[in-house]
Short mmCIF file of C-alpha atoms in Angstrom, two decimals:
data_model
loop_
_atom_site.label_atom_id
_atom_site.label_comp_id
_atom_site.label_asym_id
_atom_site.label_seq_id
_atom_site.Cartn_x
_atom_site.Cartn_y
_atom_site.Cartn_z
CA UNK A 1 108.52 87.85 121.55
CA UNK A 2 107.46 88.57 118.00
CA UNK A 3 103.82 88.06 117.05
CA UNK A 4 104.47 84.98 114.92
CA UNK A 5 106.20 83.21 117.82
CA UNK A 6 103.44 84.11 120.27
CA UNK A 7 100.69 83.03 117.90
CA UNK A 8 102.37 79.69 117.15
CA UNK A 9 102.81 79.11 120.89
CA UNK A 10 99.22 80.11 121.63
CA UNK A 11 97.98 77.43 119.23
CA UNK A 12 99.91 74.86 121.25
CA UNK A 13 99.32 76.37 124.66
CA UNK A 14 98.03 73.25 126.40
CA UNK A 15 99.22 71.22 128.23
CA UNK A 16 101.50 73.42 130.28
CA UNK A 17 102.47 73.43 133.95
CA UNK A 18 100.82 76.78 134.67
CA UNK A 19 97.37 75.53 133.74
CA UNK A 20 97.35 72.01 135.13
CA UNK A 21 93.58 71.88 135.21
CA UNK A 22 93.28 71.90 131.42
CA UNK A 23 93.37 68.20 130.61
CA UNK A 24 92.01 68.09 127.11
CA UNK A 25 91.99 70.17 123.96
CA UNK A 26 90.18 69.18 120.80
CA UNK A 27 89.67 70.96 117.52
CA UNK A 28 86.03 70.83 116.54
CA UNK A 29 86.35 72.80 113.37
CA UNK A 30 89.01 74.67 111.51
CA UNK A 31 88.84 76.48 108.22
CA UNK A 32 90.32 79.40 106.32
CA UNK A 33 87.64 81.91 105.41
CA UNK A 34 87.46 83.66 102.02
CA UNK A 35 89.46 86.61 103.38
CA UNK A 36 92.34 84.33 104.39
CA UNK A 37 91.73 84.25 108.12
CA UNK A 38 92.06 80.98 109.99
CA UNK A 39 89.10 80.14 112.22
CA UNK A 40 89.39 77.42 114.81
CA UNK A 41 86.72 76.13 117.14
CA UNK A 42 88.14 74.21 120.03
CA UNK A 43 86.80 72.37 123.02
CA UNK A 44 88.79 72.56 126.24
CA UNK A 45 88.22 70.11 129.05
CA UNK A 46 89.20 71.09 132.54
CA UNK A 47 89.47 68.99 135.65
CA UNK A 48 89.41 70.79 138.97
CA UNK A 49 91.16 68.40 141.35
CA UNK A 50 88.02 67.38 143.16
CA UNK A 51 88.72 64.96 146.03
CA UNK A 52 88.42 61.39 144.85
CA UNK A 53 85.68 60.59 147.33
CA UNK A 54 83.50 63.24 145.73
CA UNK A 55 84.40 61.90 142.31
CA UNK A 56 83.28 58.42 143.26
CA UNK A 57 79.98 59.82 144.48
CA UNK A 58 79.09 61.93 141.48
CA UNK A 59 80.88 59.89 138.86
CA UNK A 60 84.19 60.80 137.24
CA UNK A 61 82.61 62.01 133.97
CA UNK A 62 80.81 64.80 135.71
CA UNK A 63 83.90 66.40 137.25
CA UNK A 64 85.04 67.78 133.93
CA UNK A 65 83.99 71.24 132.92
CA UNK A 66 84.06 72.37 129.34
CA UNK A 67 84.93 75.59 127.60
CA UNK A 68 84.49 76.34 123.95
CA UNK A 69 86.98 78.63 122.23
CA UNK A 70 86.79 80.37 118.88
CA UNK A 71 90.00 81.84 117.53
CA UNK A 72 90.67 83.89 114.42
CA UNK A 73 94.17 84.43 113.07
CA UNK A 74 94.71 87.10 110.41
CA UNK A 75 98.18 86.57 108.96
CA UNK A 76 98.06 89.78 106.91
CA UNK A 77 96.92 92.18 109.61
CA UNK A 78 98.81 90.10 112.22
CA UNK A 79 96.09 89.76 114.77
CA UNK A 80 94.96 86.75 116.74
CA UNK A 81 91.69 86.94 118.57
CA UNK A 82 90.43 84.29 120.97
CA UNK A 83 86.97 84.23 122.44
CA UNK A 84 86.02 81.60 124.93
CA UNK A 85 83.03 80.86 127.08
CA UNK A 86 82.09 78.06 129.43
CA UNK A 87 79.58 75.51 128.26
CA UNK A 88 79.29 73.77 131.62
CA UNK A 89 77.24 75.29 134.41
CA UNK A 90 75.80 77.88 132.08
CA UNK A 91 72.71 77.84 134.24
CA UNK A 92 74.82 79.24 137.07
CA UNK A 93 77.59 81.34 135.67
CA UNK A 94 78.88 82.65 132.37
CA UNK A 95 82.53 83.45 131.92
CA UNK A 96 83.30 85.02 128.59
CA UNK A 97 86.88 85.85 127.81
CA UNK A 98 88.36 87.72 124.91
CA UNK A 99 92.07 87.88 124.13
CA UNK A 100 93.73 89.74 121.28
CA UNK A 101 97.40 89.36 120.33
CA UNK A 102 98.91 92.05 118.11
CA UNK A 103 102.47 93.10 117.29
CA UNK A 104 103.70 95.94 119.45
CA UNK A 105 103.24 99.17 117.41
CA UNK A 106 106.69 100.51 118.24
CA UNK A 107 108.75 97.41 119.05
CA UNK A 108 108.37 94.80 116.32
CA UNK A 109 109.96 92.05 118.42
CA UNK A 110 107.22 92.27 120.99
CA UNK A 111 103.57 91.33 121.09
CA UNK A 112 100.76 93.07 122.93
CA UNK A 113 98.00 91.10 124.56
CA UNK A 114 94.72 92.67 125.58
CA UNK A 115 92.47 90.54 127.67
CA UNK A 116 88.99 91.07 129.00
CA UNK A 117 86.56 88.87 130.81
CA UNK A 118 82.86 89.25 131.42
CA UNK A 119 81.48 87.29 134.30
CA UNK A 120 77.78 86.93 134.90
CA UNK A 121 76.43 85.02 137.83
CA UNK A 122 72.82 83.98 137.79
CA UNK A 123 70.52 83.67 140.75
CA UNK A 124 73.20 83.52 143.42
CA UNK A 125 72.83 85.90 146.37
CA UNK A 126 76.60 86.07 146.99
CA UNK A 127 77.01 87.27 143.45
CA UNK A 128 79.20 90.29 144.15
CA UNK A 129 81.53 88.22 146.35
CA UNK A 130 81.81 85.48 143.77
CA UNK A 131 82.31 87.94 140.95
CA UNK A 132 85.12 89.61 142.93
CA UNK A 133 86.74 86.24 143.55
CA UNK A 134 86.51 85.27 139.91
CA UNK A 135 87.85 88.64 138.77
CA UNK A 136 90.93 88.12 140.97
CA UNK A 137 91.43 84.62 139.64
CA UNK A 138 91.06 85.79 136.07
CA UNK A 139 93.60 88.59 136.49
CA UNK A 140 96.13 86.27 138.13
CA UNK A 141 95.42 83.79 135.37
CA UNK A 142 96.27 86.49 132.84
CA UNK A 143 99.79 86.53 134.24
CA UNK A 144 99.86 82.75 134.27
CA UNK A 145 98.81 82.85 130.64
CA UNK A 146 101.87 84.91 129.77
CA UNK A 147 104.10 82.55 131.77
CA UNK A 148 102.47 79.58 130.05
CA UNK A 149 103.29 80.96 126.60
CA UNK A 150 106.88 81.66 127.71
CA UNK A 151 107.10 78.02 128.76
CA UNK A 152 105.74 76.79 125.41
CA UNK A 153 108.12 79.10 123.48
CA UNK A 154 111.10 77.82 125.48
CA UNK A 155 110.03 74.26 124.88
CA UNK A 156 109.67 74.83 121.15
CA UNK A 157 113.12 76.45 121.02
CA UNK A 158 114.64 73.56 122.96
CA UNK A 159 113.09 71.09 120.55
CA UNK A 160 114.60 72.98 117.62
CA UNK A 161 118.03 73.03 119.30
CA UNK A 162 117.81 69.36 120.15
CA UNK A 163 116.85 68.52 116.58
CA UNK A 164 119.72 70.60 115.18
CA UNK A 165 122.24 69.03 117.60
CA UNK A 166 121.12 65.51 116.81
CA UNK A 167 121.21 66.23 113.08
CA UNK A 168 124.75 67.54 113.45
CA UNK A 169 125.67 64.51 115.53
CA UNK A 170 124.25 62.19 112.89
CA UNK A 171 126.22 63.91 110.14
CA UNK A 172 129.41 63.73 112.23
CA UNK A 173 128.84 60.08 113.01
CA UNK A 174 128.21 59.14 109.42
CA UNK A 175 131.28 61.11 108.31
CA UNK A 176 133.38 59.34 110.94
CA UNK A 177 132.00 56.00 109.81
CA UNK A 178 132.77 56.84 106.18
CA UNK A 179 136.32 57.90 107.13
CA UNK A 180 136.77 54.63 109.05
CA UNK A 181 135.59 52.57 106.12
CA UNK A 182 137.89 54.42 103.76
CA UNK A 183 140.90 53.58 105.91
CA UNK B 1 95.00 64.96 125.41
CA UNK B 2 91.72 64.51 123.69
CA UNK B 3 88.28 64.60 125.24
CA UNK B 4 87.91 61.08 123.91
CA UNK B 5 90.76 58.99 125.22
CA UNK B 6 90.82 56.87 122.09
CA UNK B 7 91.30 59.95 119.94
CA UNK B 8 94.50 61.19 121.57
CA UNK B 9 96.84 59.49 119.11
CA UNK B 10 94.88 60.78 116.10
CA UNK B 11 94.86 64.19 117.68
CA UNK B 12 98.64 64.16 118.16
CA UNK B 13 99.24 63.26 114.52
CA UNK B 14 96.91 65.98 113.35
CA UNK B 15 98.37 68.53 115.77
CA UNK B 16 101.90 67.88 114.57
CA UNK B 17 100.84 68.34 110.96
CA UNK B 18 98.81 71.45 111.72
CA UNK B 19 101.45 73.14 113.90
CA UNK B 20 104.05 72.70 111.19
CA UNK B 21 101.76 74.03 108.46
CA UNK B 22 100.65 76.92 110.65
CA UNK B 23 104.16 78.15 111.49
CA UNK B 24 105.82 77.42 108.16
CA UNK B 25 103.09 78.20 105.67
CA UNK B 26 100.05 79.96 107.02
CA UNK B 27 101.82 82.69 109.00
CA UNK B 28 104.05 83.37 106.01
CA UNK B 29 101.02 84.04 103.85
CA UNK B 30 100.72 80.72 102.04
CA UNK B 31 97.37 79.57 103.25
CA UNK B 32 96.41 77.65 100.15
CA UNK B 33 96.62 73.89 100.37
CA UNK B 34 96.12 72.43 103.80
CA UNK B 35 98.07 69.15 103.88
CA UNK B 36 96.34 67.91 107.00
CA UNK B 37 92.89 67.28 105.56
CA UNK B 38 92.88 63.49 105.82
CA UNK B 39 94.33 63.44 109.33
CA UNK B 40 91.77 66.00 110.40
CA UNK B 41 88.85 64.01 109.03
CA UNK B 42 89.88 60.86 110.86
CA UNK B 43 90.48 62.75 114.07
CA UNK B 44 87.12 64.54 113.73
CA UNK B 45 85.09 61.38 113.36
CA UNK B 46 86.60 60.10 116.58
CA UNK B 47 85.98 63.37 118.46
CA UNK B 48 82.37 63.65 117.31
CA UNK B 49 81.67 60.17 118.61
CA UNK B 50 83.30 60.94 121.95
CA UNK B 51 81.32 64.17 122.33
CA UNK B 52 78.05 62.38 121.68
CA UNK B 53 78.95 59.63 124.09
CA UNK B 54 79.87 62.05 126.80
CA UNK B 55 76.86 64.23 126.15
CA UNK B 56 78.86 67.42 125.93
CA UNK B 57 76.53 70.33 125.27
CA UNK B 58 77.96 71.89 122.15
CA UNK B 59 75.40 73.86 120.26
CA UNK B 60 75.36 75.28 116.81
CA UNK B 61 78.74 74.02 115.74
CA UNK B 62 78.90 72.35 112.40
CA UNK B 63 81.52 69.70 112.13
CA UNK B 64 82.87 70.77 108.81
CA UNK B 65 85.92 69.48 107.11
CA UNK B 66 89.01 71.71 106.99
CA UNK B 67 89.48 74.73 104.67
CA UNK B 68 87.51 74.99 101.47
CA UNK B 69 84.12 73.51 100.89
CA UNK B 70 81.54 72.19 103.27
CA UNK B 71 81.32 68.44 103.36
CA UNK B 72 77.98 67.01 104.41
CA UNK B 73 78.26 65.01 107.56
CA UNK B 74 76.19 61.94 108.10
CA UNK B 75 75.63 61.76 111.82
#
């Protein structure tokens, strides 16, 4: 898909069925900087499907984990960069992710995504096991991320089609009504 | 959905406005004039309250208004 489509979809990525654990997205700040780039700071809330008995023990508010995301969109250079890091459990683990969307250099109807994640685990003896586990999850999530954007793009296209069809239907109906009245 | 349940409606209104402006104006190079300023301010006030209430550890983020000019926040 072209870069503009992917970027628009990425801004509306959540909610989507591939990332059911993301339950909340809020924009904390958004501004266009002097060079024309759009900066957005967002807060993502995730809910991990903890059994309800555990929830009732520790309190529902504490089952949400939070991630903060900073994105920069440069409409001239056509790049979108997202950096996110967890703000919950930072005393245990840090997951920093960086994603960059750019138009494909040779195929203008396609977009290239590069994604990297840095995981640091603090003070846990099973650190290499956990890091391996998280690396697997993050790479399978990368695929999910692509599927999620496909889903959003399809949904946006369907909305446009639906809107066009209903607009056409409205015009036809009002023309039919006008014809009826004329008779 | 919003982190503050009460803010979800405000968020939806703002999101609709922003998504339209983003796709139709910003990506086409017309970044001047953000029509969503008022919606954003209202939505922001709600979100800031919710974040404080829920004690979410956000550091070093200034809750500025949209686009040009920093507006002082009284919180």
